[in-house]
mmCIF file of C-alpha atoms and ligand atoms in Angstrom:
data_model
loop_
_atom_site.group_PDB
_atom_site.id
_atom_site.type_symbol
_atom_site.label_atom_id
_atom_site.label_comp_id
_atom_site.label_asym_id
_atom_site.label_seq_id
_atom_site.Cartn_x
_atom_site.Cartn_y
_atom_site.Cartn_z
ATOM 1 C CA MET L 142 64.999 56.591 -17.676
ATOM 2 C CA SER L 143 66.385 59.868 -15.824
ATOM 3 C CA PHE L 144 65.939 59.638 -12.081
ATOM 4 C CA TYR L 145 65.266 62.137 -9.414
ATOM 5 C CA CYS L 146 63.558 61.490 -6.310
ATOM 6 C CA PRO L 147 62.372 64.957 -4.383
ATOM 7 C CA ARG L 148 61.667 62.960 -1.130
ATOM 8 C CA LEU L 149 62.947 59.531 -0.088
ATOM 9 C CA CYS L 150 61.898 57.892 3.025
ATOM 10 C CA ILE L 151 64.315 55.039 4.168
ATOM 11 C CA VAL L 152 62.637 52.860 6.800
ATOM 12 C CA GLY L 153 65.775 51.283 8.607
ATOM 13 C CA SER L 154 68.886 53.311 8.095
ATOM 14 C CA GLY L 155 71.419 50.648 8.600
ATOM 15 C CA LEU L 156 73.916 49.091 6.321
ATOM 16 C CA ILE L 157 71.737 48.654 3.214
ATOM 17 C CA GLY L 158 69.205 51.448 3.375
ATOM 18 C CA GLY L 159 71.809 53.777 4.600
ATOM 19 C CA SER L 160 74.174 52.989 1.748
ATOM 20 C CA LEU L 161 71.333 53.414 -0.697
ATOM 21 C CA ALA L 162 70.548 57.007 0.640
ATOM 22 C CA LEU L 163 74.365 57.798 0.585
ATOM 23 C CA ALA L 164 74.730 56.653 -3.190
ATOM 24 C CA LEU L 165 71.716 58.553 -4.187
ATOM 25 C CA LYS L 166 72.809 61.761 -2.340
ATOM 26 C CA LYS L 167 76.270 61.485 -3.783
ATOM 27 C CA ALA L 168 74.691 61.279 -7.207
ATOM 28 C CA GLY L 169 72.611 64.390 -6.686
ATOM 29 C CA ARG L 170 69.494 62.495 -7.513
ATOM 30 C CA VAL L 171 67.639 62.900 -4.248
ATOM 31 C CA GLY L 172 66.077 66.047 -2.683
ATOM 32 C CA GLU L 173 65.367 65.337 0.896
ATOM 33 C CA VAL L 174 66.139 61.844 2.731
ATOM 34 C CA VAL L 175 63.703 61.197 5.767
ATOM 35 C CA GLY L 176 64.623 58.314 8.102
ATOM 36 C CA ALA L 177 62.341 56.149 9.889
ATOM 37 C CA GLY L 178 62.648 53.564 12.491
ATOM 38 C CA ARG L 179 62.006 52.232 15.867
ATOM 39 C CA ASN L 180 65.129 53.631 17.663
ATOM 40 C CA GLU L 181 66.021 57.241 18.146
ATOM 41 C CA ALA L 182 69.501 56.577 18.831
ATOM 42 C CA THR L 183 69.964 54.871 15.435
ATOM 43 C CA LEU L 184 68.069 57.424 13.495
ATOM 44 C CA GLN L 185 70.322 60.221 15.246
ATOM 45 C CA ARG L 186 73.561 58.584 14.400
ATOM 46 C CA ALA L 187 72.081 58.119 10.665
ATOM 47 C CA GLN L 188 71.573 61.887 10.771
ATOM 48 C CA GLU L 189 74.801 62.783 12.261
ATOM 49 C CA LEU L 190 76.691 60.647 9.380
ATOM 50 C CA GLY L 191 74.692 62.560 6.705
ATOM 51 C CA ILE L 192 72.648 59.542 5.580
ATOM 52 C CA ILE L 193 69.487 61.082 6.314
ATOM 53 C CA ASP L 194 68.416 64.879 6.484
ATOM 54 C CA ARG L 195 65.825 64.441 9.142
ATOM 55 C CA HIS L 196 64.168 61.463 10.961
ATOM 56 C CA VAL L 197 60.845 60.737 12.684
ATOM 57 C CA THR L 198 60.398 57.574 14.700
ATOM 58 C CA ASP L 199 56.700 57.326 13.663
ATOM 59 C CA ILE L 200 57.083 55.481 10.359
ATOM 60 C CA ALA L 201 53.658 56.833 8.734
ATOM 61 C CA GLU L 202 54.532 60.458 9.596
ATOM 62 C CA ALA L 203 58.104 60.116 7.935
ATOM 63 C CA ALA L 204 56.494 58.285 4.854
ATOM 64 C CA ARG L 205 53.932 61.140 4.346
ATOM 65 C CA GLY L 206 54.467 62.945 1.363
ATOM 66 C CA ALA L 207 57.522 60.738 0.050
ATOM 67 C CA ASP L 208 57.850 59.831 -3.599
ATOM 68 C CA ILE L 209 59.763 56.664 -2.675
ATOM 69 C CA VAL L 210 59.785 54.530 0.292
ATOM 70 C CA VAL L 211 62.496 51.998 1.057
ATOM 71 C CA LEU L 212 61.860 49.079 3.546
ATOM 72 C CA SER L 213 65.296 48.192 4.815
ATOM 73 C CA VAL L 214 64.492 46.445 8.072
ATOM 74 C CA PRO L 215 64.821 42.710 9.056
ATOM 75 C CA LEU L 216 62.392 40.453 7.240
ATOM 76 C CA LEU L 217 59.973 39.687 10.097
ATOM 77 C CA ALA L 218 59.611 43.369 10.665
ATOM 78 C CA MET L 219 58.442 44.188 7.174
ATOM 79 C CA ARG L 220 54.678 43.339 7.819
ATOM 80 C CA GLN L 221 54.385 45.895 10.802
ATOM 81 C CA VAL L 222 56.064 48.449 8.531
ATOM 82 C CA PHE L 223 53.558 47.800 5.825
ATOM 83 C CA GLU L 224 50.728 48.220 8.475
ATOM 84 C CA GLN L 225 52.209 51.486 9.386
ATOM 85 C CA LEU L 226 52.539 52.853 5.836
ATOM 86 C CA ALA L 227 48.986 51.615 4.861
ATOM 87 C CA PRO L 228 47.045 54.658 5.809
ATOM 88 C CA VAL L 229 49.547 57.147 4.222
ATOM 89 C CA LEU L 230 50.163 55.307 0.934
ATOM 90 C CA ARG L 231 48.730 57.583 -1.555
ATOM 91 C CA PRO L 232 48.660 57.240 -5.317
ATOM 92 C CA GLY L 233 52.015 57.855 -7.017
ATOM 93 C CA MET L 234 54.046 56.873 -4.045
ATOM 94 C CA VAL L 235 56.205 53.823 -4.824
ATOM 95 C CA LEU L 236 57.409 51.382 -2.008
ATOM 96 C CA THR L 237 60.158 48.975 -2.434
ATOM 97 C CA ASP L 238 62.259 46.761 -0.221
ATOM 98 C CA VAL L 239 65.655 45.220 0.062
ATOM 99 C CA GLY L 240 64.995 42.138 1.906
ATOM 100 C CA SER L 241 67.106 38.860 1.358
ATOM 101 C CA ALA L 242 64.063 36.791 0.625
ATOM 102 C CA LYS L 243 61.129 37.656 -1.579
ATOM 103 C CA THR L 244 58.048 35.647 -1.376
ATOM 104 C CA SER L 245 57.537 36.243 2.385
ATOM 105 C CA VAL L 246 57.690 40.118 1.848
ATOM 106 C CA ILE L 247 55.312 39.792 -1.056
ATOM 107 C CA GLU L 248 52.839 37.904 0.986
ATOM 108 C CA ASP L 249 53.159 40.665 3.688
ATOM 109 C CA ALA L 250 52.449 43.391 1.300
ATOM 110 C CA ARG L 251 49.427 41.450 -0.315
ATOM 111 C CA ALA L 252 47.788 40.536 3.077
ATOM 112 C CA VAL L 253 48.311 44.195 4.589
ATOM 113 C CA LEU L 254 47.899 46.513 1.547
ATOM 114 C CA GLY L 255 45.538 44.528 -0.712
ATOM 115 C CA GLN L 256 45.149 46.044 -4.013
ATOM 116 C CA LYS L 257 47.504 48.915 -3.162
ATOM 117 C CA SER L 258 50.302 46.326 -2.869
ATOM 118 C CA ARG L 259 50.653 47.015 -6.671
ATOM 119 C CA GLN L 260 52.481 50.046 -5.605
ATOM 120 C CA PHE L 261 55.236 47.738 -3.881
ATOM 121 C CA VAL L 262 57.956 46.872 -6.179
ATOM 122 C CA PRO L 263 60.107 44.128 -4.396
ATOM 123 C CA GLY L 264 63.833 44.188 -4.639
ATOM 124 C CA HIS L 265 67.119 42.541 -3.406
ATOM 125 C CA PRO L 266 70.522 44.074 -3.586
ATOM 126 C CA ILE L 267 73.000 41.320 -3.843
ATOM 127 C CA ALA L 268 75.732 43.329 -1.975
ATOM 128 C CA GLY L 269 76.505 43.629 1.687
ATOM 129 C CA THR L 270 79.080 43.037 4.430
ATOM 130 C CA GLU L 271 78.903 41.220 7.546
ATOM 131 C CA LYS L 272 78.527 44.592 9.540
ATOM 132 C CA SER L 273 75.428 46.478 10.331
ATOM 133 C CA GLY L 274 73.977 49.504 11.273
ATOM 134 C CA PRO L 275 74.379 53.308 10.123
ATOM 135 C CA ASP L 276 78.354 53.242 10.754
ATOM 136 C CA ALA L 277 78.610 50.367 8.228
ATOM 137 C CA ALA L 278 76.947 52.307 5.366
ATOM 138 C CA PHE L 279 78.805 53.463 2.565
ATOM 139 C CA ALA L 280 77.885 55.087 -0.836
ATOM 140 C CA GLY L 281 80.007 52.591 -3.059
ATOM 141 C CA LEU L 282 78.453 49.411 -1.555
ATOM 142 C CA PHE L 283 76.096 48.651 -4.655
ATOM 143 C CA GLU L 284 78.819 49.848 -7.293
ATOM 144 C CA GLY L 285 79.272 46.983 -9.827
ATOM 145 C CA ARG L 286 76.848 44.596 -7.792
ATOM 146 C CA LYS L 287 73.683 43.116 -8.855
ATOM 147 C CA VAL L 288 70.080 44.018 -7.811
ATOM 148 C CA ILE L 289 67.198 41.574 -8.279
ATOM 149 C CA LEU L 290 63.802 43.005 -8.674
ATOM 150 C CA THR L 291 60.923 40.469 -8.435
ATOM 151 C CA PRO L 292 58.096 42.618 -9.763
ATOM 152 C CA LEU L 293 54.469 41.688 -9.010
ATOM 153 C CA SER L 294 52.105 40.992 -12.011
ATOM 154 C CA ASP L 295 50.254 44.199 -11.283
ATOM 155 C CA ASN L 296 53.034 46.504 -10.753
ATOM 156 C CA ASP L 297 52.899 49.623 -12.846
ATOM 157 C CA ALA L 298 55.627 49.152 -15.518
ATOM 158 C CA GLY L 299 56.568 53.028 -14.832
ATOM 159 C CA ASP L 300 56.877 52.264 -11.106
ATOM 160 C CA VAL L 301 59.220 49.364 -11.863
ATOM 161 C CA ALA L 302 61.241 51.238 -14.367
ATOM 162 C CA ARG L 303 61.618 53.978 -11.680
ATOM 163 C CA ILE L 304 63.102 51.494 -9.079
ATOM 164 C CA ARG L 305 65.366 50.093 -11.596
ATOM 165 C CA ALA L 306 66.473 53.682 -12.460
ATOM 166 C CA MET L 307 67.365 54.295 -8.887
ATOM 167 C CA TRP L 308 69.626 51.221 -8.214
ATOM 168 C CA ARG L 309 71.447 51.934 -11.518
ATOM 169 C CA ILE L 310 72.082 55.508 -10.098
ATOM 170 C CA ALA L 311 73.462 53.701 -7.097
ATOM 171 C CA GLY L 312 76.030 51.830 -9.313
ATOM 172 C CA ALA L 313 74.024 48.426 -9.607
ATOM 173 C CA GLU L 314 73.308 46.080 -12.437
ATOM 174 C CA VAL L 315 69.608 45.509 -12.170
ATOM 175 C CA GLU L 316 68.091 41.953 -13.115
ATOM 176 C CA GLY L 317 64.576 40.554 -12.972
ATOM 177 C CA MET L 318 63.093 37.227 -11.985
ATOM 178 C CA THR L 319 60.116 35.742 -10.303
ATOM 179 C CA ALA L 320 60.134 35.798 -6.397
ATOM 180 C CA LEU L 321 60.147 31.998 -6.219
ATOM 181 C CA HIS L 322 62.946 31.632 -8.369
ATOM 182 C CA HIS L 323 64.878 34.259 -6.336
ATOM 183 C CA ASP L 324 64.238 32.519 -3.103
ATOM 184 C CA HIS L 325 65.292 29.168 -4.751
ATOM 185 C CA VAL L 326 68.517 30.381 -6.061
ATOM 186 C CA LEU L 327 69.450 32.674 -2.985
ATOM 187 C CA ALA L 328 68.857 29.757 -0.579
ATOM 188 C CA ALA L 329 71.922 28.085 -2.506
ATOM 189 C CA THR L 330 74.296 30.895 -3.071
ATOM 190 C CA SER L 331 73.761 32.959 -0.033
ATOM 191 C CA HIS L 332 71.507 31.344 2.700
ATOM 192 C CA LEU L 333 73.227 27.896 2.664
ATOM 193 C CA PRO L 334 76.647 29.356 3.004
ATOM 194 C CA HIS L 335 75.743 31.568 5.921
ATOM 195 C CA LEU L 336 73.999 28.720 7.902
ATOM 196 C CA LEU L 337 76.814 26.428 7.450
ATOM 197 C CA ALA L 338 79.294 29.283 8.710
ATOM 198 C CA PHE L 339 77.330 29.925 11.637
ATOM 199 C CA ALA L 340 76.871 26.233 12.299
ATOM 200 C CA LEU L 341 80.591 25.500 12.002
ATOM 201 C CA VAL L 342 81.918 28.238 14.281
ATOM 202 C CA GLU L 343 79.050 27.350 16.816
ATOM 203 C CA SER L 344 80.068 23.884 16.577
ATOM 204 C CA LEU L 345 83.810 24.446 17.128
ATOM 205 C CA ALA L 346 82.990 26.878 19.931
ATOM 206 C CA ARG L 347 81.513 24.045 21.860
ATOM 207 C CA MET L 348 84.585 21.879 21.729
ATOM 208 C CA GLU L 349 86.681 21.677 24.762
ATOM 209 C CA GLU L 350 89.856 22.401 23.153
ATOM 210 C CA ARG L 351 88.114 25.442 21.378
ATOM 211 C CA HIS L 352 90.739 27.922 22.516
ATOM 212 C CA GLU L 353 93.604 26.067 20.945
ATOM 213 C CA VAL L 354 91.307 25.390 17.813
ATOM 214 C CA PHE L 355 90.680 29.175 17.423
ATOM 215 C CA ARG L 356 94.338 30.091 18.301
ATOM 216 C CA TYR L 357 95.571 28.160 15.222
ATOM 217 C CA ALA L 358 92.640 29.303 12.940
ATOM 218 C CA ALA L 359 94.415 30.235 9.713
ATOM 219 C CA GLY L 360 93.226 31.907 6.407
ATOM 220 C CA GLY L 361 90.922 28.941 5.390
ATOM 221 C CA PHE L 362 89.093 29.112 8.613
ATOM 222 C CA ARG L 363 88.903 33.025 8.432
ATOM 223 C CA ASP L 364 87.661 32.908 4.736
ATOM 224 C CA PHE L 365 85.272 30.156 5.177
ATOM 225 C CA THR L 366 83.700 31.790 8.555
ATOM 226 C CA ARG L 367 83.877 35.572 8.049
ATOM 227 C CA ILE L 368 80.090 35.537 7.319
ATOM 228 C CA ALA L 369 79.352 34.015 10.841
ATOM 229 C CA ALA L 370 79.944 37.511 12.172
ATOM 230 C CA SER L 371 77.009 38.620 10.522
ATOM 231 C CA ASP L 372 73.900 40.013 12.531
ATOM 232 C CA PRO L 373 71.845 37.156 14.191
ATOM 233 C CA THR L 374 68.623 38.959 13.978
ATOM 234 C CA MET L 375 68.847 39.506 10.155
ATOM 235 C CA TRP L 376 69.685 35.783 9.533
ATOM 236 C CA ARG L 377 67.245 34.284 12.011
ATOM 237 C CA ASP L 378 64.496 36.234 9.831
ATOM 238 C CA ILE L 379 65.989 35.104 6.624
ATOM 239 C CA ALA L 380 66.127 31.528 7.866
ATOM 240 C CA LEU L 381 62.600 31.435 8.898
ATOM 241 C CA ALA L 382 61.108 33.594 5.718
ATOM 242 C CA ASN L 383 62.956 31.143 3.373
ATOM 243 C CA ALA L 384 62.931 28.003 5.413
ATOM 244 C CA ALA L 385 61.541 25.744 2.947
ATOM 245 C CA GLU L 386 64.004 26.357 0.350
ATOM 246 C CA ILE L 387 66.782 26.435 2.703
ATOM 247 C CA LYS L 388 65.723 23.150 4.256
ATOM 248 C CA GLY L 389 65.642 21.657 0.730
ATOM 249 C CA MET L 390 69.369 22.827 0.084
ATOM 250 C CA LEU L 391 70.418 21.457 3.595
ATOM 251 C CA LYS L 392 68.974 18.033 2.848
ATOM 252 C CA ARG L 393 70.779 18.078 -0.470
ATOM 253 C CA TYR L 394 74.093 19.163 1.243
ATOM 254 C CA GLN L 395 73.603 16.675 4.085
ATOM 255 C CA LYS L 396 73.587 13.961 1.434
ATOM 256 C CA ASP L 397 76.745 15.295 -0.132
ATOM 257 C CA LEU L 398 78.427 15.274 3.265
ATOM 258 C CA ASP L 399 77.407 11.696 3.793
ATOM 259 C CA HIS L 400 79.042 10.881 0.566
ATOM 260 C CA LEU L 401 82.309 12.774 1.693
ATOM 261 C CA TYR L 402 82.224 10.921 4.789
ATOM 262 C CA ALA L 403 81.860 7.518 2.948
ATOM 263 C CA LEU L 404 84.776 8.488 0.844
ATOM 264 C CA LEU L 405 87.024 9.114 3.766
ATOM 265 C CA ASP L 406 85.702 5.876 5.336
ATOM 266 C CA GLN L 407 86.715 3.948 2.294
ATOM 267 C CA GLY L 408 89.979 5.859 2.015
ATOM 268 C CA ASP L 409 88.898 6.351 -1.731
ATOM 269 C CA GLY L 410 91.885 9.025 -2.566
ATOM 270 C CA GLU L 411 90.862 8.842 -6.201
ATOM 271 C CA ALA L 412 87.284 9.617 -5.902
ATOM 272 C CA LEU L 413 88.365 12.418 -3.261
ATOM 273 C CA HIS L 414 90.863 14.004 -5.771
ATOM 274 C CA ALA L 415 88.126 13.730 -8.453
ATOM 275 C CA LEU L 416 85.628 15.558 -6.159
ATOM 276 C CA PHE L 417 88.079 18.424 -5.156
ATOM 277 C CA ASN L 418 89.160 18.813 -8.778
ATOM 278 C CA ARG L 419 85.583 19.198 -9.971
ATOM 279 C CA ALA L 420 84.895 21.837 -7.078
ATOM 280 C CA ARG L 421 88.228 23.741 -7.945
ATOM 281 C CA GLN L 422 87.173 23.881 -11.648
ATOM 282 C CA ALA L 423 83.710 25.206 -10.818
ATOM 283 C CA ARG L 424 85.293 27.788 -8.334
ATOM 284 C CA GLU L 425 87.790 28.917 -10.979
ATOM 285 C CA GLY L 426 85.082 29.224 -13.483
ATOM 286 C CA LEU L 427 83.125 31.724 -11.204
ATOM 287 C CA LYS L 428 83.425 35.494 -11.869
ATOM 288 C CA LEU L 429 83.353 36.763 -8.247
HETATM 289 P P1 NAP N 23 70.873 46.718 9.495
HETATM 290 O O1 NAP N 23 72.196 47.566 9.383
HETATM 291 O O2 NAP N 23 70.817 46.156 10.950
HETATM 292 O O3 NAP N 23 69.850 47.767 9.452
HETATM 293 C C1 NAP N 23 68.403 47.672 9.766
HETATM 294 C C2 NAP N 23 67.905 48.866 10.287
HETATM 295 O O4 NAP N 23 66.414 48.528 10.576
HETATM 296 C C3 NAP N 23 68.518 49.351 11.683
HETATM 297 O O5 NAP N 23 68.501 50.751 11.358
HETATM 298 C C4 NAP N 23 67.529 48.955 12.555
HETATM 299 O O6 NAP N 23 67.569 49.881 13.645
HETATM 300 C C5 NAP N 23 66.145 48.983 11.856
HETATM 301 N N1 NAP N 23 65.195 48.087 12.446
HETATM 302 C C6 NAP N 23 65.322 46.879 12.990
HETATM 303 N N2 NAP N 23 64.127 46.343 13.233
HETATM 304 C C7 NAP N 23 63.200 47.243 13.030
HETATM 305 C C8 NAP N 23 61.753 47.352 13.309
HETATM 306 N N3 NAP N 23 61.077 46.369 13.843
HETATM 307 N N4 NAP N 23 61.059 48.452 12.947
HETATM 308 C C9 NAP N 23 61.789 49.595 12.314
HETATM 309 N N5 NAP N 23 63.165 49.559 12.057
HETATM 310 C C10 NAP N 23 63.922 48.495 12.504
HETATM 311 O O7 NAP N 23 70.539 45.642 8.658
HETATM 312 P P2 NAP N 23 70.810 45.615 6.936
HETATM 313 O O8 NAP N 23 72.120 44.598 6.724
HETATM 314 O O9 NAP N 23 70.917 47.059 6.528
HETATM 315 O O10 NAP N 23 69.550 44.641 6.597
HETATM 316 C C11 NAP N 23 68.311 45.453 6.367
HETATM 317 C C12 NAP N 23 67.561 44.463 5.191
HETATM 318 O O11 NAP N 23 68.471 44.207 4.137
HETATM 319 C C13 NAP N 23 67.171 42.948 5.703
HETATM 320 O O12 NAP N 23 65.969 42.887 5.198
HETATM 321 C C14 NAP N 23 68.234 42.108 5.082
HETATM 322 O O13 NAP N 23 67.825 40.938 4.793
HETATM 323 C C15 NAP N 23 68.412 42.841 3.677
HETATM 324 N N6 NAP N 23 69.856 42.814 3.125
HETATM 325 C C16 NAP N 23 70.915 42.705 3.831
HETATM 326 C C17 NAP N 23 72.320 42.391 3.280
HETATM 327 C C18 NAP N 23 73.494 42.334 3.964
HETATM 328 O O14 NAP N 23 74.380 41.904 3.678
HETATM 329 N N7 NAP N 23 73.519 43.026 5.321
HETATM 330 C C19 NAP N 23 72.337 42.274 1.913
HETATM 331 C C20 NAP N 23 71.077 42.245 1.205
HETATM 332 C C21 NAP N 23 69.887 42.674 1.864
HETATM 333 P P3 NAP N 23 67.290 49.512 15.219
HETATM 334 O O15 NAP N 23 67.756 48.108 15.315
HETATM 335 O O16 NAP N 23 68.177 50.466 15.918
HETATM 336 O O17 NAP N 23 65.953 49.792 15.456
#
């Protein structure tokens, strides 16, 4: 499907929304990009960086007449954005989002938009960095990365194809799955590791000898904890939005930690070696 969007509205011109706008602009597949958000200074900066062509803090006003509206705000802000978009959602306009959990955003869309939620095609790019805001955005962010769409049963096939084509233009490989499955898988591969990184750094930061601990932090610590520099608001929202799945993963991991503790307690080198070996083989098999 060829893709061209005469007017794109990006609500939240930060890392993800900003990078998408830059990628589509670079490819010459978008006419005008209108930025919307709550904060004039952020929007001004996004305009200076060439991410958006103009901006309006009134989200409804910004979206009026847009062909596609991308919601790229923290998860717990999605509902209020849908509320502001509802009065200007005309036939032919397609809404999509980039939220890191999907069932909560779909519930918000259904609750606020009712039947018109069929114009909303939920999505999640599996790409990002620990940085945020418009200054962190770059056109190549989605190059060779995956985007998961979790279409609604009543989405128009043409709308889904349009959003798929948009992400392909941005360089991504697009896959589809149910929202429930997405939230289950992402709790394991993304949400759990982020929470563990936050928890480890916070735990060490409370130790009396923290200055020494951090002074001798080497590559392993840096690799494991890089993502603990991620935005706390975004991660609070993800944790709450996907709490049920994340709690399941934490419980499972807690059991595995108890097992590791027991092996140390027993001085069972053979079992430890076997565990590390299984993990290494699994890690080596990953195409990252
Ligand atoms: P970001 O760089 O902080 O951008 C978020 C944008 O939303 C900012 O422009 C922010 O501007 C604006 N915003 C925040 N709260 C708002 C509100 N209540 N109303 C209107 N605008 C608001 O964050 P991001 O990393 O792009 O994340 C955006 C979405 O992408 C999130 O839903 C996240 O789950 C998802 N996501 C993130 C990653 C990642 O690695 N970062 C990857 C995949 C998906 P002000 O704060 O100045 O208002």
